[in-house]
């Protein structure tokens, strides 16, 4: 499975990069306020869905741009063809292809490829975790006095909740924050240690399914209770080492969204 998924993620990233090289001619539509989709997203998702269906014909599919196939195996591949579409369409580097396997009710394996950052991660619980072909090291112990967290706030989240989150991080937790505009890029930054963790509000399962299993393998957890996660719904979560989850978890219970 590893080799097949790696090949599909590579091919998808190369197709996305080919579209990125002709940005001015891409057709772009608005899905909602501050939410864009381009022919690149759709084309890359079609490729991933076709390749996964060929390799794993009994597995289900769920994609951000509409890919959908019922599962006959109990396993479902959850796809974000281009996470960070806004960045992609503006010529930025923070975007990635994400393919994750949902199995036995939780993320079990994933591959993410950020071509413009030259980062390819693959793995999952019990399957190892690799970055660019090398083992991903476990993160050093969390130190609150120098901590920084990536933040992703979906535009549909009420502004009061967005402000409450930023206030909580700066004032209550007393830590720094960063924002790449791509949940997968933020979570890759957790893997490489650019940030200690991630706070996401209004995040979708396809933003998470590819990279969370890789992080779990190196001891990074989340506040999500997978038994109650709706794969089509919006999620609020913290991801990081246990002390960071405990530091930021009270915020989640205080929000209206
Ligand atoms: C978005 C990005 C962003 C997050 C949004 C997502 P997309 O994904 O991951 O960081 O805050 O909630 O929708 O639409 O670019 O695939």
mmCIF file of C-alpha atoms and ligand atoms in Angstrom:
data_model
loop_
_atom_site.group_PDB
_atom_site.id
_atom_site.type_symbol
_atom_site.label_atom_id
_atom_site.label_comp_id
_atom_site.label_asym_id
_atom_site.label_seq_id
_atom_site.Cartn_x
_atom_site.Cartn_y
_atom_site.Cartn_z
ATOM 1 C CA UNK A 1 0.000 0.000 0.000
ATOM 2 C CA UNK A 2 2.778 2.430 0.949
ATOM 3 C CA UNK A 3 4.402 2.380 -2.497
ATOM 4 C CA UNK A 4 1.100 2.757 -4.333
ATOM 5 C CA UNK A 5 -0.062 5.678 -2.196
ATOM 6 C CA UNK A 6 3.363 7.334 -2.428
ATOM 7 C CA UNK A 7 3.271 7.079 -6.227
ATOM 8 C CA UNK A 8 -0.267 8.524 -6.381
ATOM 9 C CA UNK A 9 0.630 11.457 -4.090
ATOM 10 C CA UNK A 10 3.778 12.177 -6.160
ATOM 11 C CA UNK A 11 1.877 12.092 -9.450
ATOM 12 C CA UNK A 12 -0.853 14.317 -7.990
ATOM 13 C CA UNK A 13 1.715 16.831 -6.697
ATOM 14 C CA UNK A 14 3.399 16.925 -10.101
ATOM 15 C CA UNK A 15 0.054 17.553 -11.816
ATOM 16 C CA UNK A 16 -0.729 20.333 -9.316
ATOM 17 C CA UNK A 17 2.726 21.839 -9.921
ATOM 18 C CA UNK A 18 2.108 21.763 -13.692
ATOM 19 C CA UNK A 19 -1.117 23.772 -13.157
ATOM 20 C CA UNK A 20 0.783 26.098 -10.779
ATOM 21 C CA UNK A 21 3.184 26.862 -13.634
ATOM 22 C CA UNK A 22 0.286 28.296 -15.719
ATOM 23 C CA UNK A 23 -1.609 30.126 -12.990
ATOM 24 C CA UNK A 24 -2.840 33.127 -15.027
ATOM 25 C CA UNK A 25 -4.807 30.870 -17.385
ATOM 26 C CA UNK A 26 -6.501 28.728 -14.693
ATOM 27 C CA UNK A 27 -10.290 28.870 -14.396
ATOM 28 C CA UNK A 28 -11.255 29.867 -10.837
ATOM 29 C CA UNK A 29 -14.669 29.857 -9.123
ATOM 30 C CA UNK A 30 -15.926 30.995 -5.734
ATOM 31 C CA UNK A 31 -17.332 28.156 -3.597
ATOM 32 C CA UNK A 32 -18.345 30.608 -0.874
ATOM 33 C CA UNK A 33 -17.056 33.756 0.840
ATOM 34 C CA UNK A 34 -13.219 33.705 0.733
ATOM 35 C CA UNK A 35 -13.368 30.110 -0.505
ATOM 36 C CA UNK A 36 -12.034 29.362 -4.007
ATOM 37 C CA UNK A 37 -11.766 26.323 -6.250
ATOM 38 C CA UNK A 38 -9.909 26.099 -9.545
ATOM 39 C CA UNK A 39 -9.730 23.622 -12.399
ATOM 40 C CA UNK A 40 -6.417 22.520 -10.843
ATOM 41 C CA UNK A 41 -8.176 21.335 -7.646
ATOM 42 C CA UNK A 42 -10.742 19.422 -9.705
ATOM 43 C CA UNK A 43 -8.216 17.921 -12.112
ATOM 44 C CA UNK A 44 -5.904 16.739 -9.295
ATOM 45 C CA UNK A 45 -8.815 15.266 -7.332
ATOM 46 C CA UNK A 46 -10.005 13.361 -10.453
ATOM 47 C CA UNK A 47 -6.525 11.891 -10.876
ATOM 48 C CA UNK A 48 -6.226 10.818 -7.225
ATOM 49 C CA UNK A 49 -9.741 9.332 -7.181
ATOM 50 C CA UNK A 50 -9.100 7.370 -10.376
ATOM 51 C CA UNK A 51 -5.745 6.012 -9.178
ATOM 52 C CA UNK A 52 -7.085 5.065 -5.729
ATOM 53 C CA UNK A 53 -10.093 3.298 -7.264
ATOM 54 C CA UNK A 54 -7.740 1.309 -9.528
ATOM 55 C CA UNK A 55 -5.447 0.311 -6.647
ATOM 56 C CA UNK A 56 -8.068 -0.233 -3.917
ATOM 57 C CA UNK A 57 -11.352 -1.052 -5.701
ATOM 58 C CA UNK A 58 -13.271 -1.962 -2.509
ATOM 59 C CA UNK A 59 -12.350 1.198 -0.596
ATOM 60 C CA UNK A 60 -14.537 4.288 -0.390
ATOM 61 C CA UNK A 61 -13.593 7.836 -1.451
ATOM 62 C CA UNK A 62 -14.388 11.263 -0.010
ATOM 63 C CA UNK A 63 -12.877 14.336 -1.642
ATOM 64 C CA UNK A 64 -13.082 18.057 -0.935
ATOM 65 C CA UNK A 65 -14.164 18.757 -4.529
ATOM 66 C CA UNK A 66 -16.907 16.133 -4.568
ATOM 67 C CA UNK A 67 -15.235 12.754 -5.112
ATOM 68 C CA UNK A 68 -17.460 10.209 -3.414
ATOM 69 C CA UNK A 69 -17.691 6.435 -3.508
ATOM 70 C CA UNK A 70 -19.222 4.134 -0.927
ATOM 71 C CA UNK A 71 -16.845 1.754 0.843
ATOM 72 C CA UNK A 72 -17.199 -2.022 0.567
ATOM 73 C CA UNK A 73 -14.153 -2.670 2.760
ATOM 74 C CA UNK A 74 -14.855 -0.373 5.717
ATOM 75 C CA UNK A 75 -11.924 1.808 4.580
ATOM 76 C CA UNK A 76 -12.313 5.276 3.020
ATOM 77 C CA UNK A 77 -9.645 7.455 1.371
ATOM 78 C CA UNK A 78 -10.140 11.118 2.279
ATOM 79 C CA UNK A 79 -8.633 13.519 -0.253
ATOM 80 C CA UNK A 80 -7.726 17.195 -0.382
ATOM 81 C CA UNK A 81 -6.269 17.681 -3.875
ATOM 82 C CA UNK A 82 -4.838 21.124 -3.038
ATOM 83 C CA UNK A 83 -4.998 22.240 0.581
ATOM 84 C CA UNK A 84 -4.240 25.965 0.619
ATOM 85 C CA UNK A 85 -6.014 26.819 -2.648
ATOM 86 C CA UNK A 86 -5.880 30.550 -1.844
ATOM 87 C CA UNK A 87 -2.089 30.413 -1.526
ATOM 88 C CA UNK A 88 -1.796 28.269 -4.658
ATOM 89 C CA UNK A 89 -3.799 30.749 -6.736
ATOM 90 C CA UNK A 90 -1.687 33.680 -5.502
ATOM 91 C CA UNK A 91 1.591 31.940 -6.330
ATOM 92 C CA UNK A 92 2.572 31.108 -2.731
ATOM 93 C CA UNK A 93 4.366 27.971 -1.557
ATOM 94 C CA UNK A 94 2.087 26.878 1.288
ATOM 95 C CA UNK A 95 -0.140 24.300 -0.387
ATOM 96 C CA UNK A 96 -0.104 20.522 -0.462
ATOM 97 C CA UNK A 97 -1.750 17.413 -1.833
ATOM 98 C CA UNK A 98 -3.222 15.279 0.952
ATOM 99 C CA UNK A 99 -4.388 11.644 0.873
ATOM 100 C CA UNK A 100 -5.460 9.968 4.111
ATOM 101 C CA UNK A 101 -6.984 6.616 4.985
ATOM 102 C CA UNK A 102 -9.905 6.445 7.410
ATOM 103 C CA UNK A 103 -10.058 2.923 8.807
ATOM 104 C CA UNK A 104 -11.768 1.516 11.912
ATOM 105 C CA UNK A 105 -13.147 4.985 12.580
ATOM 106 C CA UNK A 106 -9.833 6.871 12.669
ATOM 107 C CA UNK A 107 -6.938 8.124 10.513
ATOM 108 C CA UNK A 108 -4.658 5.144 9.914
ATOM 109 C CA UNK A 109 -2.271 6.075 7.101
ATOM 110 C CA UNK A 110 -1.467 9.158 5.051
ATOM 111 C CA UNK A 111 0.718 10.848 2.481
ATOM 112 C CA UNK A 112 1.112 14.585 1.941
ATOM 113 C CA UNK A 113 3.195 16.317 -0.697
ATOM 114 C CA UNK A 114 4.009 20.044 -0.744
ATOM 115 C CA UNK A 115 5.915 20.412 -4.048
ATOM 116 C CA UNK A 116 6.883 24.089 -3.652
ATOM 117 C CA UNK A 117 8.246 23.373 -0.161
ATOM 118 C CA UNK A 118 9.920 20.169 -1.332
ATOM 119 C CA UNK A 119 8.310 18.167 1.493
ATOM 120 C CA UNK A 120 6.900 14.660 1.112
ATOM 121 C CA UNK A 121 5.643 12.895 4.246
ATOM 122 C CA UNK A 122 4.173 9.420 4.508
ATOM 123 C CA UNK A 123 3.262 6.993 7.284
ATOM 124 C CA UNK A 124 0.906 6.189 10.099
ATOM 125 C CA UNK A 125 0.585 4.365 13.409
ATOM 126 C CA UNK A 126 2.694 1.213 13.256
ATOM 127 C CA UNK A 127 3.848 1.993 9.694
ATOM 128 C CA UNK A 128 6.635 4.468 10.514
ATOM 129 C CA UNK A 129 6.780 8.149 9.593
ATOM 130 C CA UNK A 130 9.082 9.477 6.887
ATOM 131 C CA UNK A 131 9.910 12.900 5.514
ATOM 132 C CA UNK A 132 11.678 13.075 2.164
ATOM 133 C CA UNK A 133 12.749 9.447 2.571
ATOM 134 C CA UNK A 134 14.229 9.815 6.075
ATOM 135 C CA UNK A 135 12.638 8.834 9.396
ATOM 136 C CA UNK A 136 10.750 11.716 10.985
ATOM 137 C CA UNK A 137 12.278 12.317 14.433
ATOM 138 C CA UNK A 138 10.085 12.637 17.529
ATOM 139 C CA UNK A 139 9.749 16.248 18.717
ATOM 140 C CA UNK A 140 11.775 17.376 21.747
ATOM 141 C CA UNK A 141 9.927 18.053 25.045
ATOM 142 C CA UNK A 142 7.408 20.937 24.904
ATOM 143 C CA UNK A 143 8.536 24.173 26.559
ATOM 144 C CA UNK A 144 5.661 26.596 27.193
ATOM 145 C CA UNK A 145 8.010 29.603 27.650
ATOM 146 C CA UNK A 146 9.104 29.448 23.983
ATOM 147 C CA UNK A 147 6.012 27.847 22.443
ATOM 148 C CA UNK A 148 4.388 28.735 19.116
ATOM 149 C CA UNK A 149 1.232 27.337 17.555
ATOM 150 C CA UNK A 150 -0.030 27.371 13.969
ATOM 151 C CA UNK A 151 -3.559 28.746 13.623
ATOM 152 C CA UNK A 152 -6.196 28.019 10.971
ATOM 153 C CA UNK A 153 -9.498 29.896 11.127
ATOM 154 C CA UNK A 154 -12.045 29.023 8.449
ATOM 155 C CA UNK A 155 -13.704 32.199 7.096
ATOM 156 C CA UNK A 156 -17.147 30.853 8.124
ATOM 157 C CA UNK A 157 -16.168 30.880 11.821
ATOM 158 C CA UNK A 158 -17.875 33.810 13.636
ATOM 159 C CA UNK A 159 -15.466 36.729 14.022
ATOM 160 C CA UNK A 160 -16.021 36.770 17.809
ATOM 161 C CA UNK A 161 -14.755 33.176 17.994
ATOM 162 C CA UNK A 162 -11.783 33.969 15.773
ATOM 163 C CA UNK A 163 -10.876 36.889 18.048
ATOM 164 C CA UNK A 164 -11.437 34.776 21.183
ATOM 165 C CA UNK A 165 -9.048 32.140 19.834
ATOM 166 C CA UNK A 166 -6.288 34.648 19.113
ATOM 167 C CA UNK A 167 -6.824 36.332 22.493
ATOM 168 C CA UNK A 168 -6.708 32.989 24.320
ATOM 169 C CA UNK A 169 -3.447 32.004 22.614
ATOM 170 C CA UNK A 170 -1.742 35.350 23.286
ATOM 171 C CA UNK A 171 -3.213 36.252 26.697
ATOM 172 C CA UNK A 172 -4.312 33.075 28.520
ATOM 173 C CA UNK A 173 -1.796 30.609 27.092
ATOM 174 C CA UNK A 174 0.885 33.286 26.632
ATOM 175 C CA UNK A 175 2.363 31.707 23.521
ATOM 176 C CA UNK A 176 3.099 32.877 19.960
ATOM 177 C CA UNK A 177 1.086 32.050 16.823
ATOM 178 C CA UNK A 178 1.689 31.652 13.076
ATOM 179 C CA UNK A 179 -0.684 31.194 10.129
ATOM 180 C CA UNK A 180 0.205 29.656 6.763
ATOM 181 C CA UNK A 181 -3.341 29.554 5.309
ATOM 182 C CA UNK A 182 -3.083 25.800 4.742
ATOM 183 C CA UNK A 183 -3.912 23.290 7.468
ATOM 184 C CA UNK A 184 -1.671 20.648 5.896
ATOM 185 C CA UNK A 185 1.255 23.105 5.711
ATOM 186 C CA UNK A 186 0.674 24.080 9.364
ATOM 187 C CA UNK A 187 0.666 20.394 10.322
ATOM 188 C CA UNK A 188 3.833 19.697 8.305
ATOM 189 C CA UNK A 189 5.347 22.572 10.306
ATOM 190 C CA UNK A 190 4.388 20.681 13.481
ATOM 191 C CA UNK A 191 6.206 17.620 12.105
ATOM 192 C CA UNK A 192 9.366 19.596 11.340
ATOM 193 C CA UNK A 193 9.271 21.669 14.550
ATOM 194 C CA UNK A 194 8.642 25.124 13.025
ATOM 195 C CA UNK A 195 5.631 25.240 15.369
ATOM 196 C CA UNK A 196 4.761 23.099 18.411
ATOM 197 C CA UNK A 197 1.154 22.446 17.454
ATOM 198 C CA UNK A 198 -1.914 23.610 15.566
ATOM 199 C CA UNK A 199 -5.250 25.138 16.504
ATOM 200 C CA UNK A 200 -7.901 24.815 13.806
ATOM 201 C CA UNK A 201 -11.495 26.086 13.835
ATOM 202 C CA UNK A 202 -13.962 25.050 11.123
ATOM 203 C CA UNK A 203 -11.514 22.527 9.647
ATOM 204 C CA UNK A 204 -12.614 19.665 7.384
ATOM 205 C CA UNK A 205 -11.645 15.995 7.654
ATOM 206 C CA UNK A 206 -9.813 16.197 4.299
ATOM 207 C CA UNK A 207 -7.563 18.959 5.723
ATOM 208 C CA UNK A 208 -6.407 16.517 8.426
ATOM 209 C CA UNK A 209 -6.669 12.882 7.302
ATOM 210 C CA UNK A 210 -3.373 12.766 5.375
ATOM 211 C CA UNK A 211 -1.064 14.231 7.969
ATOM 212 C CA UNK A 212 -2.551 13.350 11.395
ATOM 213 C CA UNK A 213 -1.619 9.631 11.145
ATOM 214 C CA UNK A 214 1.979 10.595 10.334
ATOM 215 C CA UNK A 215 2.086 12.925 13.357
ATOM 216 C CA UNK A 216 0.532 10.268 15.613
ATOM 217 C CA UNK A 217 3.430 7.962 14.769
ATOM 218 C CA UNK A 218 5.876 10.518 16.269
ATOM 219 C CA UNK A 219 3.836 11.177 19.419
ATOM 220 C CA UNK A 220 1.749 14.185 18.327
ATOM 221 C CA UNK A 221 -1.932 13.851 19.303
ATOM 222 C CA UNK A 222 -5.154 15.826 18.946
ATOM 223 C CA UNK A 223 -8.182 16.769 21.017
ATOM 224 C CA UNK A 224 -10.498 15.082 18.480
ATOM 225 C CA UNK A 225 -12.706 12.216 19.608
ATOM 226 C CA UNK A 226 -12.842 10.188 16.394
ATOM 227 C CA UNK A 227 -15.860 8.217 17.636
ATOM 228 C CA UNK A 228 -17.957 11.365 17.259
ATOM 229 C CA UNK A 229 -16.351 12.933 14.169
ATOM 230 C CA UNK A 230 -18.607 13.431 11.131
ATOM 231 C CA UNK A 231 -16.289 13.174 8.090
ATOM 232 C CA UNK A 232 -18.432 15.706 6.220
ATOM 233 C CA UNK A 233 -18.665 18.193 9.094
ATOM 234 C CA UNK A 234 -16.568 21.097 10.385
ATOM 235 C CA UNK A 235 -14.112 20.387 13.184
ATOM 236 C CA UNK A 236 -12.499 22.439 15.949
ATOM 237 C CA UNK A 237 -9.291 20.920 17.245
ATOM 238 C CA UNK A 238 -5.901 21.310 18.803
ATOM 239 C CA UNK A 239 -3.033 19.128 17.604
ATOM 240 C CA UNK A 240 0.273 18.851 19.426
ATOM 241 C CA UNK A 241 2.118 17.294 22.333
ATOM 242 C CA UNK A 242 -0.030 16.506 25.402
ATOM 243 C CA UNK A 243 0.954 19.637 27.439
ATOM 244 C CA UNK A 244 -0.096 21.896 24.533
ATOM 245 C CA UNK A 245 -3.416 20.037 24.158
ATOM 246 C CA UNK A 246 -4.055 20.660 27.880
ATOM 247 C CA UNK A 247 -3.056 24.336 27.574
ATOM 248 C CA UNK A 248 -5.401 25.125 24.650
ATOM 249 C CA UNK A 249 -8.257 22.671 25.230
ATOM 250 C CA UNK A 250 -10.261 25.030 27.541
ATOM 251 C CA UNK A 251 -10.614 27.438 24.604
ATOM 252 C CA UNK A 252 -12.511 24.865 22.532
ATOM 253 C CA UNK A 253 -15.237 24.518 25.153
ATOM 254 C CA UNK A 254 -15.702 28.296 25.404
ATOM 255 C CA UNK A 255 -16.498 28.965 21.721
ATOM 256 C CA UNK A 256 -19.953 29.409 20.181
ATOM 257 C CA UNK A 257 -19.044 27.568 16.953
HETATM 258 C C1 LIG B 1 -8.394 25.493 3.780
HETATM 259 C C2 LIG B 1 -7.059 25.655 4.463
HETATM 260 C C3 LIG B 1 -7.121 26.662 5.595
HETATM 261 C C4 LIG B 1 -8.192 26.319 6.602
HETATM 262 C C5 LIG B 1 -9.535 26.186 5.893
HETATM 263 C C6 LIG B 1 -9.445 25.146 4.774
HETATM 264 P P1 LIG B 1 -8.524 24.590 1.229
HETATM 265 O O1 LIG B 1 -8.339 24.421 2.831
HETATM 266 O O2 LIG B 1 -6.606 24.437 4.997
HETATM 267 O O3 LIG B 1 -5.904 26.690 6.299
HETATM 268 O O4 LIG B 1 -8.249 27.318 7.581
HETATM 269 O O5 LIG B 1 -10.494 25.769 6.844
HETATM 270 O O6 LIG B 1 -10.697 25.083 4.122
HETATM 271 O O7 LIG B 1 -9.916 25.107 1.020
HETATM 272 O O8 LIG B 1 -7.486 25.537 0.765
HETATM 273 O O9 LIG B 1 -8.358 23.204 0.700
#
